[in-house]
Short mmCIF file of C-alpha atoms in Angstrom, two decimals:
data_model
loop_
_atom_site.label_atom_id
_atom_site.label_comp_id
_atom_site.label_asym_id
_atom_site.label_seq_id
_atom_site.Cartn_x
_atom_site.Cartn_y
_atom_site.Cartn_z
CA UNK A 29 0.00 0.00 0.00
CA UNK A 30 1.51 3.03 -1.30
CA UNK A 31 1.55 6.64 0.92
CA UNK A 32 -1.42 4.79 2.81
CA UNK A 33 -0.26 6.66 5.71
CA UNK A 34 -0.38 9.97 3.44
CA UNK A 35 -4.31 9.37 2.17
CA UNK A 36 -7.01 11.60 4.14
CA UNK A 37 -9.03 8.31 4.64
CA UNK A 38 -6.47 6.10 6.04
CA UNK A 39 -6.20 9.23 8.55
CA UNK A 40 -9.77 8.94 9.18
CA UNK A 41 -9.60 5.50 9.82
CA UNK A 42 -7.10 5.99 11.68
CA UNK A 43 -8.53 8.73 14.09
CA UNK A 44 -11.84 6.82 14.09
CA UNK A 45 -9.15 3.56 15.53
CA UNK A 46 -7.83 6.07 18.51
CA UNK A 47 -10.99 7.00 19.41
CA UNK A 48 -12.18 3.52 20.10
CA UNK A 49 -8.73 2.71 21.63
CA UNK A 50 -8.85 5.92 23.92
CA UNK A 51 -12.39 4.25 25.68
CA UNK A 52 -9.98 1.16 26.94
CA UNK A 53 -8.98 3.21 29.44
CA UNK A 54 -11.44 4.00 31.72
CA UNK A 55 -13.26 0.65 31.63
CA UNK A 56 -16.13 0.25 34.28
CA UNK A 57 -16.16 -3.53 34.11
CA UNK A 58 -15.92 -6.35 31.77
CA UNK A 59 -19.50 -5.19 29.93
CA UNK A 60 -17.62 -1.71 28.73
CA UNK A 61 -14.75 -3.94 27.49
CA UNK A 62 -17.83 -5.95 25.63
CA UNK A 63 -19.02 -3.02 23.91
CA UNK A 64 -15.76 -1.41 22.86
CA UNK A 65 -14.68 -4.78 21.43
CA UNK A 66 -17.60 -4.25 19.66
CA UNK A 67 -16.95 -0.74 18.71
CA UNK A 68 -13.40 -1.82 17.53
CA UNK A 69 -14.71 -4.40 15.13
CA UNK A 70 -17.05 -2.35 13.58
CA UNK A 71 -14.67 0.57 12.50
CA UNK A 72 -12.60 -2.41 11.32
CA UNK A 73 -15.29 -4.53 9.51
CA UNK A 74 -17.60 -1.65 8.48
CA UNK A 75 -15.37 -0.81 5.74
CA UNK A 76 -15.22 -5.22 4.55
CA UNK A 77 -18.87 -4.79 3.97
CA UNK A 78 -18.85 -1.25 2.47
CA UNK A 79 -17.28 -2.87 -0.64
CA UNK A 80 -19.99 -4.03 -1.81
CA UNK A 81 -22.85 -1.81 -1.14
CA UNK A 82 -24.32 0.72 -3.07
CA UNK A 83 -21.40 2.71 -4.43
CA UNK A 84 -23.74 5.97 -3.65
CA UNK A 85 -23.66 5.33 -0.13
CA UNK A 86 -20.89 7.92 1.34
CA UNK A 87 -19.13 7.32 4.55
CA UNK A 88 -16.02 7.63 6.02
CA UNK A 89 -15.68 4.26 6.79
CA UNK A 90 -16.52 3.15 3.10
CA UNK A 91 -12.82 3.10 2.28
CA UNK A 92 -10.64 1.32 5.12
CA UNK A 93 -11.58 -2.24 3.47
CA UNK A 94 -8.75 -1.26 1.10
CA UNK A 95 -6.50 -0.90 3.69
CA UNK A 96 -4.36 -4.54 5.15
CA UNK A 97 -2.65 -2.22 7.39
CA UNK A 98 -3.90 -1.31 10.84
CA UNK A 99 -3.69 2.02 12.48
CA UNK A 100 -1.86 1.40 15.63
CA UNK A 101 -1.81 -2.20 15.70
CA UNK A 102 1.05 -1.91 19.38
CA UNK A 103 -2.06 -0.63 21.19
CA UNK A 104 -4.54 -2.72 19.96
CA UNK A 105 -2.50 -6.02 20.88
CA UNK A 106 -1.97 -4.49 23.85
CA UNK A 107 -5.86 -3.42 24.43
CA UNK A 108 -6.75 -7.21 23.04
CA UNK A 109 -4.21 -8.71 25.37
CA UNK A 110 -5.54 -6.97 28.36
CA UNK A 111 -8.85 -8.36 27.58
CA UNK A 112 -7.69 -11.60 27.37
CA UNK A 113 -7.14 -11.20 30.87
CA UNK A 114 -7.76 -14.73 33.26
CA UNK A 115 -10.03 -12.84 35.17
CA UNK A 116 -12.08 -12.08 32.82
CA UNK A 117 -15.38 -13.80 31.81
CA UNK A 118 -15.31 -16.32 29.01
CA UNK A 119 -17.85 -13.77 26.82
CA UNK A 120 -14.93 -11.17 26.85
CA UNK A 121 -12.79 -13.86 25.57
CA UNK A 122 -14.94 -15.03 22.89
CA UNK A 123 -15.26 -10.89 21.86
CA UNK A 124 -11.70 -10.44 21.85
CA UNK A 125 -11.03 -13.57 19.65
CA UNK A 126 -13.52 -12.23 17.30
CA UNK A 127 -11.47 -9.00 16.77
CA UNK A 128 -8.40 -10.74 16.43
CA UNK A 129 -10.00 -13.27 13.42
CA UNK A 130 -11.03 -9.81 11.69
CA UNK A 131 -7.61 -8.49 11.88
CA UNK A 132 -6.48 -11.76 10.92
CA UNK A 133 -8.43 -11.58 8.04
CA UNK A 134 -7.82 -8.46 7.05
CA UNK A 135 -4.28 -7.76 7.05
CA UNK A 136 -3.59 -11.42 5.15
CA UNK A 137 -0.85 -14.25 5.47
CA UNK A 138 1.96 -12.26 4.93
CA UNK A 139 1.95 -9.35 6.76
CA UNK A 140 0.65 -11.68 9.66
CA UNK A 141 3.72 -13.62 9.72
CA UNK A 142 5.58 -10.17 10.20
CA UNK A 143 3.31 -9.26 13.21
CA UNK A 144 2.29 -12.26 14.47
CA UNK A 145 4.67 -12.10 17.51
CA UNK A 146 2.48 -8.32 18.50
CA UNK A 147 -0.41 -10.00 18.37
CA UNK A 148 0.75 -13.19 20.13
CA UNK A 149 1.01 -11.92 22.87
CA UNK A 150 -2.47 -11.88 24.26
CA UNK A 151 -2.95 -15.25 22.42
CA UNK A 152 -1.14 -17.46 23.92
CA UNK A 153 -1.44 -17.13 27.66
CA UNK A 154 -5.11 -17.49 26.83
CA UNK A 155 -4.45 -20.87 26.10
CA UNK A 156 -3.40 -22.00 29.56
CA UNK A 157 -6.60 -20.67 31.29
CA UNK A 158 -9.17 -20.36 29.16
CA UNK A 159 -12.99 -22.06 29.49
CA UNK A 160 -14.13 -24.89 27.93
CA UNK A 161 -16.46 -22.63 25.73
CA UNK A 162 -13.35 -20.39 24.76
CA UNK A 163 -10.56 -23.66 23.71
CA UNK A 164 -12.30 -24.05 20.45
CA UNK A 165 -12.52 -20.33 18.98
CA UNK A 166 -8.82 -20.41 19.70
CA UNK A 167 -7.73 -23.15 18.54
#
């Protein structure tokens, strides 16, 4: 991706990324972490689906399905590693492991073997102490 970091949208995308990230901060228990998972996947997913809407449709998150790199990906494995946290219920869990899949997904074999130690980090402590409900997503 050339000059992504140059294009107005990828800066979008990118802003819209902070924003969500800037809410893990001040969680008030494990149902805020729920919804901001949430939050997270959509600015991530919203622009997968975009692609093949009506090409009328304008929105700012129409264009980040082009993009295989993602904005701040340090403080997102960190963010997703903190709420892969043991103490946390097996719902956050199965949340979390849905962002990671999208990410997966998104930014494609290669570049994952480049950053799969970043995002590994959550990962695999998970497997040591996760539910029953949990083993199979991650595996």
């Amino acid at each position: 991706m050339e000059d992504a970091e140059y294009d107005s949208k990828y800066k979008s995308y990118t802003t819209q990324v902070e924003k969500v990230l800037k809410q893990f901060e001040s969680p008030r228990g494990w149902a805020d972490l729920c919804a901001y998972l949430s939050k997270l996947k959509r600015v991530i997913n919203d622009g997968f689906n975009s692609l093949y809407s009506n090409k009328t449709q304008k929105t700012i998150l129409q264009s980040n399905a082009k993009y295989q790199l993602i904005p701040k990906k340090l403080l997102i494995a960190k963010r997703l590693s903190q709420c892969l946290h043991h103490a946390l219920p097996s719902g956050v869990h199965l949340k979390t492991l849905d962002v990671y899949v999208l990410i997966f997904k998104r930014i494609g074999m290669e570049r994952l073997s480049r950053d799969l130690s970043i995002y590994s980090m959550g990962l695999f402590p998970l497997v040591g102490h996760s539910a029953m409900s949990v083993r199979p997503k991650l595996l």
